[in-house]
Coordinates of C-alpha atoms and ligand atoms in Angstrom, one line a residue:
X337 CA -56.7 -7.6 21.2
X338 CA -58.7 -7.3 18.4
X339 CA -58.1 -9.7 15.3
X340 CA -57.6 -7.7 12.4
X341 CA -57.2 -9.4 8.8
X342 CA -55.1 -7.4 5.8
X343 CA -57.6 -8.5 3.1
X344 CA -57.7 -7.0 -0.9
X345 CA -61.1 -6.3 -2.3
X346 CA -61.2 -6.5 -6.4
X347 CA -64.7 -6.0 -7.4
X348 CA -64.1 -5.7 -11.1
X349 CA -66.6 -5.5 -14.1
X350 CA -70.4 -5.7 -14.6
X351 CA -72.2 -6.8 -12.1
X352 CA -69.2 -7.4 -9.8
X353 CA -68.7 -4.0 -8.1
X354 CA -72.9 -4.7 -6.8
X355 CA -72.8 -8.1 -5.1
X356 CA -69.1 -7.1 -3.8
X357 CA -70.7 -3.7 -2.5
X358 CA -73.2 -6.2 -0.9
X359 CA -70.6 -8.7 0.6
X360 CA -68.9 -6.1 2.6
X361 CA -71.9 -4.9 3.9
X362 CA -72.5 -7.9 5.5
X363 CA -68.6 -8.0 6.5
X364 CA -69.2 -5.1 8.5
X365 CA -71.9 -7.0 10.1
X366 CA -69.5 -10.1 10.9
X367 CA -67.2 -7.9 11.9
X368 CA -69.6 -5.8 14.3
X369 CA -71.0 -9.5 15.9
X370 CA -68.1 -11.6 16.0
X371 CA -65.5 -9.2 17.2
X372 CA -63.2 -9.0 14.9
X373 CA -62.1 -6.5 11.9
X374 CA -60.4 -6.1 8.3
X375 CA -58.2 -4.1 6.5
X376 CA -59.4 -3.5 3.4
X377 CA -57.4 -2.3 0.1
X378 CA -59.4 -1.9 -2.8
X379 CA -57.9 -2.2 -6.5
X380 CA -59.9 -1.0 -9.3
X381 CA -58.3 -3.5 -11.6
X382 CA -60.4 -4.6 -14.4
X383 CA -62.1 -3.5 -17.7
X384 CA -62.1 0.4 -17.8
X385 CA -58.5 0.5 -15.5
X386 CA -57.6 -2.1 -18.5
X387 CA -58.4 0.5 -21.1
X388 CA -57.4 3.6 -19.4
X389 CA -53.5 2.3 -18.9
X390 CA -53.0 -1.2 -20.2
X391 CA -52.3 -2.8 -16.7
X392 CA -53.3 -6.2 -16.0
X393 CA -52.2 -8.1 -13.0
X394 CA -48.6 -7.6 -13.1
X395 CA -49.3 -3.9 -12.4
X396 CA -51.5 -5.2 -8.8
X397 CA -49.0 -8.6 -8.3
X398 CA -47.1 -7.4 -5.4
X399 CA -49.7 -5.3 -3.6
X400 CA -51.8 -8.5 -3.3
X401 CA -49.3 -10.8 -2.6
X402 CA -48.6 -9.6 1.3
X403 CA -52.3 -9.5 1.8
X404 CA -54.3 -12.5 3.8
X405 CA -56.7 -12.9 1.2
X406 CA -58.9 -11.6 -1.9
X407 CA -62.1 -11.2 -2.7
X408 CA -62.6 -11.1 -6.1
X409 CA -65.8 -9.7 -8.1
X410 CA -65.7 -10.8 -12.0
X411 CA -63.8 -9.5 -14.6
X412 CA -65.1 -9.5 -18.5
X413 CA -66.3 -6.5 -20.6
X414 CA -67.6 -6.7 -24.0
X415 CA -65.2 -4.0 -25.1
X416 CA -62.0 -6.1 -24.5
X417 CA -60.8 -9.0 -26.5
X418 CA -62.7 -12.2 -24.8
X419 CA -59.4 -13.5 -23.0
X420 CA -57.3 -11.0 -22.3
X421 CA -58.9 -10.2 -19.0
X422 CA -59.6 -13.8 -17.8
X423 CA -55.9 -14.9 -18.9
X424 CA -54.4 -11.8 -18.0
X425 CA -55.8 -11.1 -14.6
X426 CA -57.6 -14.1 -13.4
X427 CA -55.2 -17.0 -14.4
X428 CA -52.2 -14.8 -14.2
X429 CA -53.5 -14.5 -10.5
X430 CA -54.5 -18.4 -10.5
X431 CA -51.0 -19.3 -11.6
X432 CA -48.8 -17.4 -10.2
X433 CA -50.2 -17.5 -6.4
X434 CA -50.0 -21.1 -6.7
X435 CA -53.8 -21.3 -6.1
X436 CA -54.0 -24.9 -6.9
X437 CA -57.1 -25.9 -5.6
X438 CA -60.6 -24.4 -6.9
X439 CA -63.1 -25.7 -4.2
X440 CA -66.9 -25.2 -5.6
X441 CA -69.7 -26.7 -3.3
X442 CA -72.4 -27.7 -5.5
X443 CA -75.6 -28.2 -2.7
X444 CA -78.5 -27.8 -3.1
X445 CA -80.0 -25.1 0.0
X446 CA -83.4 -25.7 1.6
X447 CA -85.8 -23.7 -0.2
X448 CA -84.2 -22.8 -3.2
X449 CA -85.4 -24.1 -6.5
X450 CA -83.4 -26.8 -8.9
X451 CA -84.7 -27.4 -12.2
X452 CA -84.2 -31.1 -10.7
X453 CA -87.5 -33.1 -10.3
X454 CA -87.3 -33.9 -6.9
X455 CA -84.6 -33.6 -6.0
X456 CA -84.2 -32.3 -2.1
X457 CA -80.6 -30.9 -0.2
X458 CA -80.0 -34.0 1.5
X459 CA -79.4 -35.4 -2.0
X460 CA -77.3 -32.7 -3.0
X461 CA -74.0 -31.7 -1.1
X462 CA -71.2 -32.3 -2.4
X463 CA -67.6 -30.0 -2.9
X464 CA -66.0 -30.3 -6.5
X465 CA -62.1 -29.9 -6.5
X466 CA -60.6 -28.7 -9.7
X467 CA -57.0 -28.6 -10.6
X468 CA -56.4 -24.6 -10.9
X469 CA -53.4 -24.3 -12.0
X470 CA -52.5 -26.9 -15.0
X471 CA -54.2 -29.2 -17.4
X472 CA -55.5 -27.2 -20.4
X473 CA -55.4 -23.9 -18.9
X474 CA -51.5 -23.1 -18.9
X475 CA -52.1 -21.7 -22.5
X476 CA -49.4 -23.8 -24.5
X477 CA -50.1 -24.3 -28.2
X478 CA -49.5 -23.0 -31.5
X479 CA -51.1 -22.2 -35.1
X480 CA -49.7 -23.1 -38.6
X481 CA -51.2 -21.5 -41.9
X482 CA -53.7 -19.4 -39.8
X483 CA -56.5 -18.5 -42.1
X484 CA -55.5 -21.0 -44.7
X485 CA -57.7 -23.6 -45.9
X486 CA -54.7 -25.9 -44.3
X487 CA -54.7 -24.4 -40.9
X488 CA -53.7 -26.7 -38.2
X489 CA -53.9 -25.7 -34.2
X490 CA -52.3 -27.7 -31.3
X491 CA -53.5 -27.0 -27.5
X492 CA -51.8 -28.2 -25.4
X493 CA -52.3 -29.8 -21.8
X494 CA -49.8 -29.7 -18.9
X495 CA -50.0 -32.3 -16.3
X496 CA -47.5 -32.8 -13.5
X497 CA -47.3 -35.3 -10.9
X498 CA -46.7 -32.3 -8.0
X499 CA -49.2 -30.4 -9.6
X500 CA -51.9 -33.2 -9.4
X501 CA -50.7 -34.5 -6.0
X502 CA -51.4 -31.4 -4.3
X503 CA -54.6 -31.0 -5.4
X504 CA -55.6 -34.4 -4.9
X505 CA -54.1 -34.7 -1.1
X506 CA -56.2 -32.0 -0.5
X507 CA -59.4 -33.5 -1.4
X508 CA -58.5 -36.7 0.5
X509 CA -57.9 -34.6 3.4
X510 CA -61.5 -32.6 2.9
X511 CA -63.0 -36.1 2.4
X512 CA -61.7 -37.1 5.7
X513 CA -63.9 -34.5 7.7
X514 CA -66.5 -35.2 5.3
X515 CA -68.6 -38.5 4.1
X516 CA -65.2 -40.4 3.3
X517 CA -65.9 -41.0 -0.1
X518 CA -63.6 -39.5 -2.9
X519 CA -64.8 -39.7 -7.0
X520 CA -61.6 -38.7 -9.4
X521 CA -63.6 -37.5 -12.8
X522 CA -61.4 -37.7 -15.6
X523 CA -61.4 -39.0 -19.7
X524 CA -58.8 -42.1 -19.1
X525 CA -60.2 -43.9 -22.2
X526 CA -59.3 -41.1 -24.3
X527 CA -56.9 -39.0 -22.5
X528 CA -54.9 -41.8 -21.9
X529 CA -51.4 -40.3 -20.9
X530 CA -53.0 -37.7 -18.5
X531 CA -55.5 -40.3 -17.4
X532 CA -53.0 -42.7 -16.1
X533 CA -50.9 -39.7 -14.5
X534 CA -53.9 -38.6 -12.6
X535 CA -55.1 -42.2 -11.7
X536 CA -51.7 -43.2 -10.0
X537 CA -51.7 -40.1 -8.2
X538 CA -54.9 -41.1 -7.3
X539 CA -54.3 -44.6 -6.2
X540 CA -50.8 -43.8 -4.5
X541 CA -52.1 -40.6 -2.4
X542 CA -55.3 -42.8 -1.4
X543 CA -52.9 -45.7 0.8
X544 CA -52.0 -42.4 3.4
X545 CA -56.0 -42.2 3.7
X546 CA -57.3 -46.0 4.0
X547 CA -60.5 -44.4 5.3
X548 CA -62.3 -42.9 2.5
X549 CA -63.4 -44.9 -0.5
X550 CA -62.5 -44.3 -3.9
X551 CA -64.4 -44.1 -6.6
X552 CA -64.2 -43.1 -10.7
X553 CA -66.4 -41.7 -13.3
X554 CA -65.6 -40.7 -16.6
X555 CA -66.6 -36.9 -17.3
X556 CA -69.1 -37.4 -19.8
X557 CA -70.9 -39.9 -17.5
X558 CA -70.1 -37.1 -14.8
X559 CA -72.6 -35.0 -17.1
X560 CA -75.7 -37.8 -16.4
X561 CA -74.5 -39.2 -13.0
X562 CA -74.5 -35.0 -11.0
X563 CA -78.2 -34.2 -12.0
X564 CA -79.6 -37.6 -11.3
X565 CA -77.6 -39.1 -8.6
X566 CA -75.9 -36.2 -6.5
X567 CA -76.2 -38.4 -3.4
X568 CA -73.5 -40.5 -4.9
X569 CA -70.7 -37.6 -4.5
X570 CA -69.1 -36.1 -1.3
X571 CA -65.7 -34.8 -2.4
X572 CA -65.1 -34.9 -6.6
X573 CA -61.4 -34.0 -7.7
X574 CA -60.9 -33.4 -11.3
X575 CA -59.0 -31.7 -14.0
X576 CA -59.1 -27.8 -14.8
X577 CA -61.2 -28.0 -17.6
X578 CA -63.2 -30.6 -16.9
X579 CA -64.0 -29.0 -13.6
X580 CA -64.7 -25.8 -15.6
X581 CA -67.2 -27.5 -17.1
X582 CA -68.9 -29.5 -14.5
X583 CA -68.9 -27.2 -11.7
X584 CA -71.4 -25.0 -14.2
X585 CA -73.7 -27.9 -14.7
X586 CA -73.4 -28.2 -10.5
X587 CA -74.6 -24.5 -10.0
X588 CA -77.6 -25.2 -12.3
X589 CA -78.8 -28.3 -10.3
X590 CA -78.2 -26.1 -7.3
X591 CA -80.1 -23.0 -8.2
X592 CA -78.0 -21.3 -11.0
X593 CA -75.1 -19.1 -11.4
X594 CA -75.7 -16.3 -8.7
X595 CA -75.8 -19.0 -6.0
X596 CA -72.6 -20.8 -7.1
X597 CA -69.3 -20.0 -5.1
X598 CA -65.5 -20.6 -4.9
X599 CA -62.4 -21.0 -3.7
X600 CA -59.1 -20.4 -5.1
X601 CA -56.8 -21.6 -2.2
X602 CA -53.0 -21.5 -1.8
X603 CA -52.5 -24.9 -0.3
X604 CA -48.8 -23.5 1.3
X605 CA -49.4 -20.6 2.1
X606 CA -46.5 -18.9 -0.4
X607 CA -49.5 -16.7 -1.6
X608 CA -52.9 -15.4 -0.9
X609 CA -55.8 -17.4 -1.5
X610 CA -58.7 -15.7 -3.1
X611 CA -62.3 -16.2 -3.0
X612 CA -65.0 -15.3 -6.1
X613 CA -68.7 -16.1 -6.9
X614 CA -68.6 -18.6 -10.3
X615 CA -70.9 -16.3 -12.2
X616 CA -69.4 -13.8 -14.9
X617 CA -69.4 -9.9 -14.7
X618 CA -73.1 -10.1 -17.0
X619 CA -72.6 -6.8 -18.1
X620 CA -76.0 -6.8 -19.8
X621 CA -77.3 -6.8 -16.2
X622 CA -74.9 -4.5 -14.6
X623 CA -76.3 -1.7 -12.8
X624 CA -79.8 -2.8 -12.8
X625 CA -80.1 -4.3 -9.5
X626 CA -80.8 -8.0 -10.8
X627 CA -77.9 -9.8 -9.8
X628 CA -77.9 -12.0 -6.8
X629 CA -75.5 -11.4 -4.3
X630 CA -76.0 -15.0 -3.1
X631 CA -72.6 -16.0 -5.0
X632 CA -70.3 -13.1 -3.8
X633 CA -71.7 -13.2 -0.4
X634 CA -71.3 -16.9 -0.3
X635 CA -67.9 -16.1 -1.1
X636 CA -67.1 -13.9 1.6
X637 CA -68.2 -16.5 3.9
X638 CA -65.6 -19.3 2.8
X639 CA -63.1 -16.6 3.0
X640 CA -63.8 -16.4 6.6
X641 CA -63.8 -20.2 7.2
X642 CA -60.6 -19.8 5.6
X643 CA -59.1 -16.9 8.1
X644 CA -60.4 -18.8 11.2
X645 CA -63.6 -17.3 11.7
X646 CA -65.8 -20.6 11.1
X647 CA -68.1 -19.2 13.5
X648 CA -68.9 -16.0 11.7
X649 CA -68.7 -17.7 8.0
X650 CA -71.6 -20.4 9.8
X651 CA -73.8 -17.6 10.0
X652 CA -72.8 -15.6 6.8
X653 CA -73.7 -19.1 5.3
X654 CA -76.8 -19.0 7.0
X655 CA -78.2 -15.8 7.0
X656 CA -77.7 -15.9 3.0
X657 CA -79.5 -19.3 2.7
X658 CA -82.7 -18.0 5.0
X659 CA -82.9 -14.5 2.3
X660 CA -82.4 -17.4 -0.4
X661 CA -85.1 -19.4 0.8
X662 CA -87.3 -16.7 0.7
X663 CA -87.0 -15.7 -2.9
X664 CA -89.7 -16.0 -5.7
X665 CA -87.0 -16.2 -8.2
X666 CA -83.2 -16.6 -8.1
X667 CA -82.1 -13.7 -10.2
X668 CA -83.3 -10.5 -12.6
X669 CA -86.4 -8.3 -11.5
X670 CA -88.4 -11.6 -10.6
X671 CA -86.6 -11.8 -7.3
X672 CA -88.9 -8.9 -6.0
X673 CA -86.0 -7.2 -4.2
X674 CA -82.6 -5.3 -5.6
X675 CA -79.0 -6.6 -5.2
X676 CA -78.8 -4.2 -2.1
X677 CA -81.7 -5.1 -0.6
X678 CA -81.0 -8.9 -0.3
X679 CA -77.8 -7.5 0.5
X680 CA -79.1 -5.5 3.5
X681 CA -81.4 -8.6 4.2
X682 CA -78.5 -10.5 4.7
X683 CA -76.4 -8.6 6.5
X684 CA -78.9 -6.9 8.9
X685 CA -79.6 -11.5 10.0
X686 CA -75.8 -11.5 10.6
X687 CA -76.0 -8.1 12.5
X688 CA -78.5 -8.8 15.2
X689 CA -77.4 -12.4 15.6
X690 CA -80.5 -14.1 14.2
X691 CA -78.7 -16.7 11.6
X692 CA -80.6 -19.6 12.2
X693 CA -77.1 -21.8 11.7
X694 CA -79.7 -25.4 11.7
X695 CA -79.9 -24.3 8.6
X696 CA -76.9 -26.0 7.2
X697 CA -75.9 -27.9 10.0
X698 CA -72.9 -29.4 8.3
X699 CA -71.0 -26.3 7.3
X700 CA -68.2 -26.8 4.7
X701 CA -67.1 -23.7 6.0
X702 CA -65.1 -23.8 9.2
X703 CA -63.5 -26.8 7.9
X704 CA -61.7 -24.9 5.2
X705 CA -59.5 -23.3 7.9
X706 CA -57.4 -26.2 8.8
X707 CA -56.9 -27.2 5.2
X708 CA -55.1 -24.7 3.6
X709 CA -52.9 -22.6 6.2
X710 CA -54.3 -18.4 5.2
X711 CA -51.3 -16.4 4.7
X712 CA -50.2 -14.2 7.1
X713 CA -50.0 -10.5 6.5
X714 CA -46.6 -9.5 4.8
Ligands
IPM1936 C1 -64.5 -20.0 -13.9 C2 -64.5 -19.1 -15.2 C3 -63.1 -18.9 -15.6 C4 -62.4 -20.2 -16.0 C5 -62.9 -17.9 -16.7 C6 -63.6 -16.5 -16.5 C7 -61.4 -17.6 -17.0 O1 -65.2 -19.8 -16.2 O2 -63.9 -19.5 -12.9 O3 -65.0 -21.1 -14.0 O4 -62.5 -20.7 -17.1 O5 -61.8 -20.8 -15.1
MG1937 MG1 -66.2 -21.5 -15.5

């Protein structure tokens, strides 16, 4: 019988509902070659279903939760408050599907060019876990004498043993099927009482992997060590914030924003994982045809990897890295073809079997599958 996945599609604001349009073309490609089909829902949650009635994820929370997975556009419109989407849908989402583990490959695709002097993919290929849940990002802190001369603010940062084991057992068990070689990035001089937390998880999680090595860097030094010596990371597990922060300084060295991808997963399988391209909804593009679906589509393929198609997300993967390689620029009307042409591009490579899968011969995606169980439809 035919596998068929219950998946939810939000493409959101901007830019998103272009490269999503774009990723499920080349799902129906997958889907045509590898034999296998989805069930899609689409929501049409975001900025203008924000202003029309208010609803934020609450209103989509139980329609999501019994599907297998989500692929997510961007959220973020000039015409809303900065925040209230991005807490109010995609943390909300974040938090309450326990999506604990933000997986961002930062590496670097044969062809594509990095700001970088030199710098060449075998150097660059590495996968930075961020804490998704915690740290900084729970939104606990409060104002006194707002607007005064006297005004004071506390934020505050939540850090719990569970929170950072699971996370960090995660990326001991990625490092295993990977180079063997684990980097926690963190601010223990400063951030002392977090710090330690973190570094005892650290140490006490690493004696049930003897294998892989462990190594530390603080995250300012993070910010010298990425561009020039990529080769010295394979599997990087960090903070929420500080993994904000870094895994945007890994899309530049890799090619920029619309090449960047990730992977909000469920580690128990309580809840759907859900998969989004790093860049923002860049409404100032939206509608143009300049984004690059490289991100979104990128995304689509570790979704696959993550329902147990490794086979087709190897040649999603690929077939978006070949239409990459080809480009004179990475994004706007220098790339000398629309969002739906690469789109097409891609997908028609998928279609007639052509992804030349040497093309990243160690795939991060298949391995994603046995990591974090995918939720079966409810
Ligand atoms: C990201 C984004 C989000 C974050 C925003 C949009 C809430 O920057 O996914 O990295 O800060 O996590
Ligand atoms: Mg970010």
């Amino acid at each position: 019988m035919t596998k068929s996945y219950a998946i939810a599609v939000l493409p959101g604001d901007g830019i998103g509902p272009e490269v999503v349009g774009c990723a499920l073309d080349v799902l129906d490609a997958a889907e045509e070659r590898y034999g296998f089909r989805t069930e899609r829902s689409t929501f049409a949650a975001g900025a203008n279903h924000y202003l029309e009635t208010g609803e934020l994820f609450d209103a989509v929370e139980a329609q999501l939760r019994d599907k297998e997975a989500i692929l997510f556009g961007s959220m973020g419109d000039p015409r809303v408050t900065p925040g209230i989407l991005e807490r109010g849908f995609i943390l909300e989402m974040r938090q309450r599907f326990q999506q604990a583990a933000n997986v961002r490959p930062v590496r670097l695709y044969p062809g594509v060019p990095t700001p970088i002097a030199d710098l060449t993919p075998e150097r660059c290929e590495m996968v930075i876990v961020r804490e998704n849940t915690e740290g900084a990002y729970v939104g606990r802190g409060s104002t006194v004498h707002a607007g005064t001369p006297n005004a004071v603010a506390m934020q505050e940062s939540l850090n719990t043993r569970a929170g950072i084991e699971r996370v960090v057992d995660f990326a001991f068990r990625l490092a295993v099927g990977r180079r063997r070689r684990l980097t926690l990035c963190h601010k223990t001089n400063i951030l002392v009482a977090a710090g330690q937390l973190w570094q005892q998880v650290v140490a006490d999680v690493g004696e049930r992997y003897p294998e892989v090595e462990v190594d530390y860097v603080h995250v300012d030094a993070m910010c010298f060590h990425l561009p020039l010596t990529p080769e010295r990371f394979d599997v990087v597990v960090t903070d929420n914030l500080f993994g904000d922060i870094i895994t945007d300084l890994g899309a530049v060295i890799q090619g920029g924003l619309g090449v960047a991808t990730s992977a909000n997963l469920n580690l128990d399988g309580s809840a759907p994982s859900m998969f989004e391209a790093i860049h923002g909804s860049a409404p100032d593009i939206a509608g143009k045809g300049w984004a690059n679906p490289a991100g979104a589509i990128l995304s689509l393929a570790l979704m696959l990897g993550h329902l147990g198609e490794g086979e087709a997300a190897r040649a999603v993967e690929a077939a978006t890295v070949e239409v990459l390689g080809s480009l004179p620029a990475l994004a706007g009307a220098g790339m000398g073809a629309t969002t739906a042409e690469l789109g097409a591009r891609i997908a028609a490579i998928v279609r007639d079997g052509r992804a030349d899968t040497g093309l990243v011969p160690d795939s991060l995606l298949g391995v994603l599958a046995g990591l974090a169980p995918s939720r079966p439809a409810g």
